[in-house]
Coordinates of N, CA and C in Angstrom, one line a residue:
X544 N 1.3 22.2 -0.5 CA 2.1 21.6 -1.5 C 1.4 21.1 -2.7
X545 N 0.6 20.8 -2.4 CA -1.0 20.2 -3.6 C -1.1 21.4 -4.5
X546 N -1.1 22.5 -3.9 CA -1.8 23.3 -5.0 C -0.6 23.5 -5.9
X547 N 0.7 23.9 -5.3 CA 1.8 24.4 -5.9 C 1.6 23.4 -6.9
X548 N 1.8 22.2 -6.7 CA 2.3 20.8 -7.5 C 1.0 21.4 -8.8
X549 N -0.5 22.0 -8.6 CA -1.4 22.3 -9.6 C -1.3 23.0 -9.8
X550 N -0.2 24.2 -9.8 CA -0.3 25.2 -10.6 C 1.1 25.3 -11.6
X551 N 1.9 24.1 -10.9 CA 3.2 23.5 -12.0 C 2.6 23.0 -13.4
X552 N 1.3 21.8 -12.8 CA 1.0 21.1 -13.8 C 0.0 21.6 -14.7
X553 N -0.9 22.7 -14.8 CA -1.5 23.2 -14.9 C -1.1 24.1 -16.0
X554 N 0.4 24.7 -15.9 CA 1.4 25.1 -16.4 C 1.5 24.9 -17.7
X555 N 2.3 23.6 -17.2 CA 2.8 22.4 -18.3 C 2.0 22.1 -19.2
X556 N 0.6 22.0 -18.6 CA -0.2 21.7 -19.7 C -1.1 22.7 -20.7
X557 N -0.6 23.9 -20.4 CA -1.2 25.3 -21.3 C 0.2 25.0 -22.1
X558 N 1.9 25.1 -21.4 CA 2.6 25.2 -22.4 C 2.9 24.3 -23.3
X559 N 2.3 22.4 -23.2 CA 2.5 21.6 -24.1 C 1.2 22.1 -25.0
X560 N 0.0 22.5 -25.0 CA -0.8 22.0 -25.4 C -0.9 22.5 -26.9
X561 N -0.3 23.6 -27.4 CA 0.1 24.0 -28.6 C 1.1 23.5 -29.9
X562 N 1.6 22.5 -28.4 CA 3.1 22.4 -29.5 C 3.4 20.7 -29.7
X563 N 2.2 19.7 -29.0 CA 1.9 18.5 -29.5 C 1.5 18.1 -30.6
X564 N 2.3 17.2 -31.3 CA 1.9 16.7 -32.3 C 1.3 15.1 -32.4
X565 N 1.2 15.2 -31.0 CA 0.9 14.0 -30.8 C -1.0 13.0 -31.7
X566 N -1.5 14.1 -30.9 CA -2.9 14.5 -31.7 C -3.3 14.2 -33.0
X567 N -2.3 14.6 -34.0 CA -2.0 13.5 -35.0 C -1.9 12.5 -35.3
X568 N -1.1 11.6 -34.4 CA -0.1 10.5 -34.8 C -1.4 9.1 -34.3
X569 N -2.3 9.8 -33.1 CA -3.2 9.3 -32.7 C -4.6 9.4 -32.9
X570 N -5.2 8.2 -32.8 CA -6.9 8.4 -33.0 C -7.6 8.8 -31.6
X571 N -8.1 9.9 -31.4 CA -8.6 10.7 -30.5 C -9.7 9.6 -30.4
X572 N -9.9 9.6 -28.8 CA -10.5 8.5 -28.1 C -11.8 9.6 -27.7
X573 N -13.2 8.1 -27.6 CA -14.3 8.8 -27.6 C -14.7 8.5 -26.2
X574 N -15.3 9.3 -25.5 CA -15.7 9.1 -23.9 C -17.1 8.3 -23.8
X575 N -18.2 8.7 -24.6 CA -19.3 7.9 -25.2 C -18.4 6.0 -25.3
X576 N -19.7 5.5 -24.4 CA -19.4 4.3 -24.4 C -20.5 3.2 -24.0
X577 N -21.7 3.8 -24.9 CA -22.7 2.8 -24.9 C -22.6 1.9 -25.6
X578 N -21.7 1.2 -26.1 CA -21.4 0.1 -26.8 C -21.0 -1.2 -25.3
X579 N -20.4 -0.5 -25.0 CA -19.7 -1.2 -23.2 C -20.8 -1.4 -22.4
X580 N -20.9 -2.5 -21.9 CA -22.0 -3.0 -21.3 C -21.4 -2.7 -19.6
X581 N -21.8 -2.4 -18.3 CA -21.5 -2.2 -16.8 C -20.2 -3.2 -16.8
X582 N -21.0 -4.6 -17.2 CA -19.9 -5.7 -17.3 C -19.2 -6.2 -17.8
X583 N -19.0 -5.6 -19.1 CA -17.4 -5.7 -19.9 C -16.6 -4.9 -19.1
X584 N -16.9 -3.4 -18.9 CA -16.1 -2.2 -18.4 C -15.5 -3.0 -17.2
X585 N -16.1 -3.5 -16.1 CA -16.0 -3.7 -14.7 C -14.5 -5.3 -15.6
X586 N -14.8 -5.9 -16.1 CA -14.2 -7.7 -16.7 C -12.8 -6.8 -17.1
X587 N -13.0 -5.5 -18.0 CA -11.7 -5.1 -18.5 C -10.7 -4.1 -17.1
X588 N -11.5 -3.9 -16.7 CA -10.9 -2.7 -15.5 C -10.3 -3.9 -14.9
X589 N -10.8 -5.3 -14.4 CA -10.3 -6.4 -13.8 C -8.6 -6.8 -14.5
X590 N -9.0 -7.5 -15.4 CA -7.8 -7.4 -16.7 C -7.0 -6.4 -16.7
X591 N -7.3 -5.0 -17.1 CA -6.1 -4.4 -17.1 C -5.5 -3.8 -16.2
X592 N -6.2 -3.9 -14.6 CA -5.3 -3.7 -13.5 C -4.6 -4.7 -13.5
X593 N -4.8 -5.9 -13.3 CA -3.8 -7.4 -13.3 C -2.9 -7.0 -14.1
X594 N -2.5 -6.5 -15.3 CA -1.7 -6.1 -16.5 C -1.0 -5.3 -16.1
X595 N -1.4 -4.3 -15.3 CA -0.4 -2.7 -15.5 C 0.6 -3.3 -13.7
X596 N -0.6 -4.3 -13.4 CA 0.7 -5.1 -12.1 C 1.6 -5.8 -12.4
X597 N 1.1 -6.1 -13.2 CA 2.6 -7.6 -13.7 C 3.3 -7.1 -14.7
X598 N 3.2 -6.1 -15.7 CA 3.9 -5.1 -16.0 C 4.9 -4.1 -14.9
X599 N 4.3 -3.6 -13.7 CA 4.8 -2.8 -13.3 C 5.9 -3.4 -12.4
X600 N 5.5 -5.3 -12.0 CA 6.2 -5.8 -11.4 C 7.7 -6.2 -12.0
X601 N 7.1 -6.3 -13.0 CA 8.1 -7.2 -13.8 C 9.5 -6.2 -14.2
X602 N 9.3 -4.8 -14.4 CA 9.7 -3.9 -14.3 C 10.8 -3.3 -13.0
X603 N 10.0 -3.4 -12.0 CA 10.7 -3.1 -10.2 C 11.9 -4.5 -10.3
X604 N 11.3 -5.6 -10.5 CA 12.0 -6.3 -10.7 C 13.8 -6.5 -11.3
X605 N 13.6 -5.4 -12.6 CA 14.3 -6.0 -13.0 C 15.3 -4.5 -12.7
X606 N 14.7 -3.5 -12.7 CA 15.3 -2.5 -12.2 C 16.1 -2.6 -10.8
X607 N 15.6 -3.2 -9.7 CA 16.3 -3.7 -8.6 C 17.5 -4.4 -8.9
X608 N 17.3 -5.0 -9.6 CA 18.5 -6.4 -10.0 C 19.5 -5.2 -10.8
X609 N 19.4 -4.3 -11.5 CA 19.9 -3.4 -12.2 C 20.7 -2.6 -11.2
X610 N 20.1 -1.9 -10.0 CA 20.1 -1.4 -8.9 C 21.7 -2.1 -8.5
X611 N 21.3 -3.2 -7.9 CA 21.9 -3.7 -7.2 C 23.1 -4.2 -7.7
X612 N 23.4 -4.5 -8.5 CA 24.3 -4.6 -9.8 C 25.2 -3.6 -9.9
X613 N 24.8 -2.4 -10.4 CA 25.3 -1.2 -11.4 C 25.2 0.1 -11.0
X614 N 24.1 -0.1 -9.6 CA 24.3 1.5 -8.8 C 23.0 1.9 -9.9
X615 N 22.8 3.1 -9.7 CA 21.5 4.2 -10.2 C 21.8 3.8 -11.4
X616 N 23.5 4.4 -11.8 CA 23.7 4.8 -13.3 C 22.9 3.4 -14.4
X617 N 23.3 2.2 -13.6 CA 22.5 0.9 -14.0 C 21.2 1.2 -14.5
X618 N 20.4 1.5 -13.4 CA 18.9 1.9 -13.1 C 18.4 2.8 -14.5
X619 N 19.9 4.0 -15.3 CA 18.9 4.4 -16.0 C 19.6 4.1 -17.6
X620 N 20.7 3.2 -17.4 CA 21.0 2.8 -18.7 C 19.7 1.4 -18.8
X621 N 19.4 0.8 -18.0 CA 18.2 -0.4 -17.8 C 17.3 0.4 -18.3
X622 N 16.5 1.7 -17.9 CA 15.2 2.5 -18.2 C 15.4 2.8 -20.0
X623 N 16.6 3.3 -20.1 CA 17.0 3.3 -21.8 C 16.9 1.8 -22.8
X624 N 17.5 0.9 -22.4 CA 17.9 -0.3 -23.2 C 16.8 -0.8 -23.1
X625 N 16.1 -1.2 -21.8 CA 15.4 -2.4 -21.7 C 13.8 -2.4 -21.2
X626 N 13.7 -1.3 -20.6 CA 12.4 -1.5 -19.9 C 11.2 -1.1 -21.4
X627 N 11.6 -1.1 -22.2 CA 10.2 -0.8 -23.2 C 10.2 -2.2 -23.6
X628 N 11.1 -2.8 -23.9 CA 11.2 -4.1 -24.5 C 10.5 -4.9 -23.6
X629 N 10.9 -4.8 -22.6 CA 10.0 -5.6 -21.3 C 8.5 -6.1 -20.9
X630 N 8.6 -3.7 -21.1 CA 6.9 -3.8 -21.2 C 6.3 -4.3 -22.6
X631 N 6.8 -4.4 -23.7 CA 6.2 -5.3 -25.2 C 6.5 -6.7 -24.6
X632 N 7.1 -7.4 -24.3 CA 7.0 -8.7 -24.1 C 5.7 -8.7 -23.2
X633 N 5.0 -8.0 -22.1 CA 3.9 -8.2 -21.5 C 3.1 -8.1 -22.1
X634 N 2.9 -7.1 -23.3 CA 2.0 -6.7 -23.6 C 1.8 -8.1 -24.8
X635 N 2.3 -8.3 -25.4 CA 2.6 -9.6 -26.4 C 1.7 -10.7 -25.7
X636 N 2.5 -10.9 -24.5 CA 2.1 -12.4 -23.8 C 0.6 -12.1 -23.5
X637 N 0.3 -10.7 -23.1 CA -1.5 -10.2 -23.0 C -2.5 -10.2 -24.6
X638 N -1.6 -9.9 -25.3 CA -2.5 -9.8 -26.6 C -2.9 -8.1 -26.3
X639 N -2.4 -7.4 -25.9 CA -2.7 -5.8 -26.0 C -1.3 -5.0 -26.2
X640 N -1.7 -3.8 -26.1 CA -0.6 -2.8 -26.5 C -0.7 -1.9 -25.1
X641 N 0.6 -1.4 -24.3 CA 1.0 -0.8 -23.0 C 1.8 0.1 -23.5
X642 N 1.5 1.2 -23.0 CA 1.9 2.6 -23.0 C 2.1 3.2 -21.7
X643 N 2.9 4.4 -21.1 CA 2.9 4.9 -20.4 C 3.0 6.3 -20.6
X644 N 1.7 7.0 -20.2 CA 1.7 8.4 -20.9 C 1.5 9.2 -19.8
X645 N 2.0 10.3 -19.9 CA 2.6 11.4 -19.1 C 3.1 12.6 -19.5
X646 N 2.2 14.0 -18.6 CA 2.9 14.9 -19.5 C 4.4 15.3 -19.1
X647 N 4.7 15.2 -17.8 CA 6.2 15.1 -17.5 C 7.3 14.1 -18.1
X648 N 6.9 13.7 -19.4 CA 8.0 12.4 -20.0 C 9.4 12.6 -19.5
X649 N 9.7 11.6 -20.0 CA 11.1 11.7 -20.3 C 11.5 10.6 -21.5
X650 N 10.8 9.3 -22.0 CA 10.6 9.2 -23.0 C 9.6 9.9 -24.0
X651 N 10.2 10.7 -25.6 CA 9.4 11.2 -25.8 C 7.8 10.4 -26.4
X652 N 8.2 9.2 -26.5 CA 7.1 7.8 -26.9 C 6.2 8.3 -25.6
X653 N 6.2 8.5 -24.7 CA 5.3 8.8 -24.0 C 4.2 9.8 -23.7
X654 N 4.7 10.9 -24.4 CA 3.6 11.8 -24.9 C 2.1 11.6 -24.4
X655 N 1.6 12.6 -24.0 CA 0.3 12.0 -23.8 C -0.7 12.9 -25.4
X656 N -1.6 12.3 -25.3 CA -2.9 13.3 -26.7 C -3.5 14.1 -25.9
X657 N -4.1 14.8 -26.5 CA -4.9 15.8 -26.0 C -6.2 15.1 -25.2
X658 N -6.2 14.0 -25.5 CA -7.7 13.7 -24.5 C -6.8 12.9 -23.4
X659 N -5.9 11.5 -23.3 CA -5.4 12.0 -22.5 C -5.0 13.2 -21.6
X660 N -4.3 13.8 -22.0 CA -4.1 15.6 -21.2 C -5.1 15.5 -20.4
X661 N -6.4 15.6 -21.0 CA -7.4 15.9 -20.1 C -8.0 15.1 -19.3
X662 N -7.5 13.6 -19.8 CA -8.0 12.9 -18.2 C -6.9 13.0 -17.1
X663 N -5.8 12.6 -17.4 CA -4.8 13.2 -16.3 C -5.2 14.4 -15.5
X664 N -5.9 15.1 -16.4 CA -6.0 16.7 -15.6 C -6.9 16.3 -14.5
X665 N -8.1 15.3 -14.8 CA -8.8 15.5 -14.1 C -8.4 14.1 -13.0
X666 N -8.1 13.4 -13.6 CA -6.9 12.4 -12.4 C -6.1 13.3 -11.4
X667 N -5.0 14.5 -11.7 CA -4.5 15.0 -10.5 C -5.4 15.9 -10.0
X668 N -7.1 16.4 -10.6 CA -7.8 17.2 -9.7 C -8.4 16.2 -8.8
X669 N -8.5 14.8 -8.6 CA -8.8 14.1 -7.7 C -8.2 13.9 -6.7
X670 N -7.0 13.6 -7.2 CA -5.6 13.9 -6.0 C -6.0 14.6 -5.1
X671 N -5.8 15.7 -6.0 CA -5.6 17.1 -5.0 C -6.4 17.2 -3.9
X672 N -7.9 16.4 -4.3 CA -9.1 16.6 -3.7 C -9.1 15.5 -2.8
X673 N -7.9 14.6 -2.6 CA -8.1 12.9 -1.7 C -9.4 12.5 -2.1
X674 N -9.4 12.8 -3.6 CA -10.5 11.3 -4.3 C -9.8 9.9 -4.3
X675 N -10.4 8.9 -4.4 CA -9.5 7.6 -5.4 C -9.7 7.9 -6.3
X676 N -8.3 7.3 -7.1 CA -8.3 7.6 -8.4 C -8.4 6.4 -9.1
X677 N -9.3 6.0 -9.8 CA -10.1 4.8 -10.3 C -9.9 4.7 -11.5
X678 N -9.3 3.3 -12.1 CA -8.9 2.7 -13.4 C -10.5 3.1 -13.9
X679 N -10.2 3.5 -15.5 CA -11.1 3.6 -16.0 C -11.0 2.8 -17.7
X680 N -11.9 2.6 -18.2 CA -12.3 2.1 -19.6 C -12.6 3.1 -20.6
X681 N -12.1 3.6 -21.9 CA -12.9 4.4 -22.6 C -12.5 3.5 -23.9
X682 N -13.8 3.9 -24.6 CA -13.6 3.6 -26.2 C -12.8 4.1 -27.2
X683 N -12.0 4.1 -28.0 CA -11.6 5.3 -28.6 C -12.1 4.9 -30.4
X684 N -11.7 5.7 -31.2 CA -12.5 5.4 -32.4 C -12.3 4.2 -33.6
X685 N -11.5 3.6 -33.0 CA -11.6 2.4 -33.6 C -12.4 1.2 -33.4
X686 N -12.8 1.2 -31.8 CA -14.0 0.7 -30.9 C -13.3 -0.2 -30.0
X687 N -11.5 0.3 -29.6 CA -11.0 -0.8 -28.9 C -11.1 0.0 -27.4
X688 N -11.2 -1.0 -26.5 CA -11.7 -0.4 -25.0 C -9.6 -0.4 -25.0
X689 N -10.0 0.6 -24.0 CA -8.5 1.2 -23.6 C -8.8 1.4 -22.4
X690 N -8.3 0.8 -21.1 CA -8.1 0.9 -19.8 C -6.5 2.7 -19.6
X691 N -7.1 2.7 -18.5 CA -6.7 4.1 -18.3 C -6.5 3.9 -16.5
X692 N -5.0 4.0 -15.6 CA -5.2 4.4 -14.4 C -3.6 5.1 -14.1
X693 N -3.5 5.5 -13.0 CA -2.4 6.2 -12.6 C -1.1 5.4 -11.7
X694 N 0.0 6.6 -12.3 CA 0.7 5.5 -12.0 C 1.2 6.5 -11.0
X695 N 2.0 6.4 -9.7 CA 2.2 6.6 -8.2 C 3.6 6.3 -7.9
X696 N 4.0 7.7 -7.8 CA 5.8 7.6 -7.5 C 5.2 7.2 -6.0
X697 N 5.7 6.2 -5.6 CA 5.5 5.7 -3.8 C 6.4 4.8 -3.9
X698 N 7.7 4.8 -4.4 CA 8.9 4.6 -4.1 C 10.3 5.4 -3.8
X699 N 10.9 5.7 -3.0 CA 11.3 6.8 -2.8 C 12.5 6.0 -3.3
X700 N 13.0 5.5 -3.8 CA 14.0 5.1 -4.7 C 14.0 6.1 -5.5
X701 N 12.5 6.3 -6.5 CA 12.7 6.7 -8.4 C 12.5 8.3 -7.9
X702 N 12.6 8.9 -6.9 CA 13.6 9.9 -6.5 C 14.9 10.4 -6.9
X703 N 15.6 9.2 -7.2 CA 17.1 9.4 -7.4 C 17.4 9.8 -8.7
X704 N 16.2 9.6 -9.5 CA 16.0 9.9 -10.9 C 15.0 11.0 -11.6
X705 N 14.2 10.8 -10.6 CA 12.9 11.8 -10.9 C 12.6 13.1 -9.5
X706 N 13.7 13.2 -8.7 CA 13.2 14.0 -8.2 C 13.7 15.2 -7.8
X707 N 14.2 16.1 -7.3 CA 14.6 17.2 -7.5 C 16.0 17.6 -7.9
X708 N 16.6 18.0 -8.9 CA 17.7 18.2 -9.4 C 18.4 19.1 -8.3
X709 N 19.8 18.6 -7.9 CA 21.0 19.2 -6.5 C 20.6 18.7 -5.4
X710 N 19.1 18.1 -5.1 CA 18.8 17.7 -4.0 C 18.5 16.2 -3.6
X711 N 17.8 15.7 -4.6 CA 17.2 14.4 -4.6 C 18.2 13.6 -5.7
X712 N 19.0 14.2 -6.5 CA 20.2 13.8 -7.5 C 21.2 14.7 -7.8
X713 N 22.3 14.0 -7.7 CA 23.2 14.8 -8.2 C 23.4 15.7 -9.2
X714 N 24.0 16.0 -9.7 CA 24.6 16.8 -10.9 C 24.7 15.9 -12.0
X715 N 25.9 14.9 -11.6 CA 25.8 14.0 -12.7 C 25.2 12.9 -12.7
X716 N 24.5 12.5 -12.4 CA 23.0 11.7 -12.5 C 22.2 12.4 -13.5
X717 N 21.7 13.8 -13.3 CA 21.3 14.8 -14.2 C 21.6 14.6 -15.6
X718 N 23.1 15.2 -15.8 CA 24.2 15.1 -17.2 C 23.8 13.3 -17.4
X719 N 23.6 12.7 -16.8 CA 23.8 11.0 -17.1 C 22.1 10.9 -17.8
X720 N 21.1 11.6 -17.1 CA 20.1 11.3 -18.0 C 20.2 12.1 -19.0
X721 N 20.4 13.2 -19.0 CA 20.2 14.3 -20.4 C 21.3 13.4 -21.8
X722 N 22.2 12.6 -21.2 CA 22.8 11.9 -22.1 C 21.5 11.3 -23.1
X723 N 20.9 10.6 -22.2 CA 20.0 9.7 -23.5 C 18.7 10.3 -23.4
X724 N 18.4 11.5 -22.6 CA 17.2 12.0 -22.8 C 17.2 13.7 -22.6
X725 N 17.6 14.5 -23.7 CA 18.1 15.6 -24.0 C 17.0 16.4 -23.4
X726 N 15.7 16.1 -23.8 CA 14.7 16.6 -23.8 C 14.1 16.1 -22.5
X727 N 14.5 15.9 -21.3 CA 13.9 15.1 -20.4 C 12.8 16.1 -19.7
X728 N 11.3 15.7 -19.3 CA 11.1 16.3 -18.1 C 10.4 15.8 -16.7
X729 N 11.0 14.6 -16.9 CA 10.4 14.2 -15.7 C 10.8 14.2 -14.6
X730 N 11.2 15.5 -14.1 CA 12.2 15.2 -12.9 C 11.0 16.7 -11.9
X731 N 11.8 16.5 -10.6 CA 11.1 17.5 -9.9 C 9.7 17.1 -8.8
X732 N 9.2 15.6 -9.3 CA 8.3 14.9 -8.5 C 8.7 14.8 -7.2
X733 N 7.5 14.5 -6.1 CA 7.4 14.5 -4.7 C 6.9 12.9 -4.3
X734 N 7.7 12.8 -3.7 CA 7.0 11.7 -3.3 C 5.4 11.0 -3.1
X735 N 4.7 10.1 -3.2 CA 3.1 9.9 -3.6 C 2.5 10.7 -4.5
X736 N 3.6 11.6 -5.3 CA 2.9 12.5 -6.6 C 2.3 11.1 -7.4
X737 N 1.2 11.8 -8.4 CA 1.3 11.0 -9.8 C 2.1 11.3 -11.1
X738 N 2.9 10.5 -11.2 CA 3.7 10.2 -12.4 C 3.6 10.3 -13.7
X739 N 2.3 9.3 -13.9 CA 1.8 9.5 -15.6 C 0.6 9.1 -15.6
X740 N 0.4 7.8 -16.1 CA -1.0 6.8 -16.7 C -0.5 5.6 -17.6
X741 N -0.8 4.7 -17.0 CA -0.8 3.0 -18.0 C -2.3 3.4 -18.7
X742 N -1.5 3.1 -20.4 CA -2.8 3.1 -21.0 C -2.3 1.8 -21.7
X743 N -3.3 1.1 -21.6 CA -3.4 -0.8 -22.3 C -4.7 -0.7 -23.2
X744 N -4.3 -1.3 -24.3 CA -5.2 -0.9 -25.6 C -5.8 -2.4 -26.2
X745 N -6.9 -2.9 -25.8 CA -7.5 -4.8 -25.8 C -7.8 -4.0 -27.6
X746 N -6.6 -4.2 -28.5 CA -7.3 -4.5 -29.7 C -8.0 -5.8 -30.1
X747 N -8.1 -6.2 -29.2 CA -8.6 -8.0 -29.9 C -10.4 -7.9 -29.3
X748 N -10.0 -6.8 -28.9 CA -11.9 -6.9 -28.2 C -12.7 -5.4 -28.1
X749 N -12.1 -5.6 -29.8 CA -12.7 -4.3 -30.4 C -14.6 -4.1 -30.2
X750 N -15.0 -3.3 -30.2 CA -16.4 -2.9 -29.9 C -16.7 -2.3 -31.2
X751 N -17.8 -3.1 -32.0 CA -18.1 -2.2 -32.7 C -19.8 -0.8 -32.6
X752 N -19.3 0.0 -33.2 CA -19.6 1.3 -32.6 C -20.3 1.4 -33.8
X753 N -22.1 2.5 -33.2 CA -22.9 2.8 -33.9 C -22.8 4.2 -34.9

């Protein structure tokens, strides 16, 4: 099932990689990170796991309450209306900026860049291989450390949304996302797949770079 899942994604990522404009919009991050001392990296990796938890909690949270309320359809008018808002209120109250990037989006704000692309790539070649997949720190060219780790469909809930179209969701569940996400492709995931990547951006603890 591993490999199949790498030769989908593997796919995906020869057929985005042309037609991203993302690369643009963003400052291509540098992997060079002798500015970062063992023990900033290890202080920030601490920090921005605590972040992408109380972010991701805060989230389940409200999505449940959403759930339970309003049925799925809730679940993804909530994913539309409110959950970015949610994650900026965390990110506000942290003093950083949260992203969720992914090449399977479904928002297209999520987009990943081309150096993303390529750590994902090498994030699901760990997978595949039952590595841990380990938060990481990189610099990017402004000199702000950017935490990087994966995010883990291991709810078989976000199945109902993200996982196989006629099987794992209806029809109109389907038509109900394509409503507000024409372009969707996040669907078709397996259970314990990886999903995307929290990327959290400490501009307040910019590094300056040689």
């Amino acid at each position: 099932m591993k490999v199949i899942y790498l030769f989908i994604f593997l796919l995906a990522l020869t057929a985005c990689h042309n037609t991203s404009t993302n690369d643009k919009q963003q400052p291509k991050e540098k992997t060079e990170q002798k500015n970062l001392s063992d023990s900033q990296k290890e202080h920030l990796i601490i920090k921005g796991s605590a972040i992408s938890k109380q972010v991701a909690v805060t989230l389940q949270k409200n999505l449940k309450y959403a759930i339970s309320t309003q049925g799925i359809d809730g679940a993804i008018e909530f994913c539309h209306g409110k959950a970015m808002h949610l994650t900026d209120s965390v990110a506000r109250a942290n003093h950083v900026s949260i992203r969720r990037a992914a090449k399977k989006y479904r928002n297209p704000f999520n987009t990943t860049s081309q150096f993303e692309s390529d750590l994902y790539k090498q994030y699901i070649l760990e997978w595949l291989s039952n590595k841990p997949l380990k938060p990481q720190i990189v610099q990017n060219e402004k000199g702000e450390p950017v935490y990087y780790s994966t995010i883990m469909l291991n709810k078989k809930v976000c199945l109902q949304c993200h996982g196989t179209p006629g099987k794992d969701m209806p029809a109109e569940r389907e038509a109900k996302i394509k409503e507000y996400y024409p372009n969707d492709l996040a669907t078709n995931f397996k259970f314990g797949q990886p999903r995307g990547m929290w990327v959290i951006t400490f501009a307040n603890n910019k590094v300056t770079t040689n």
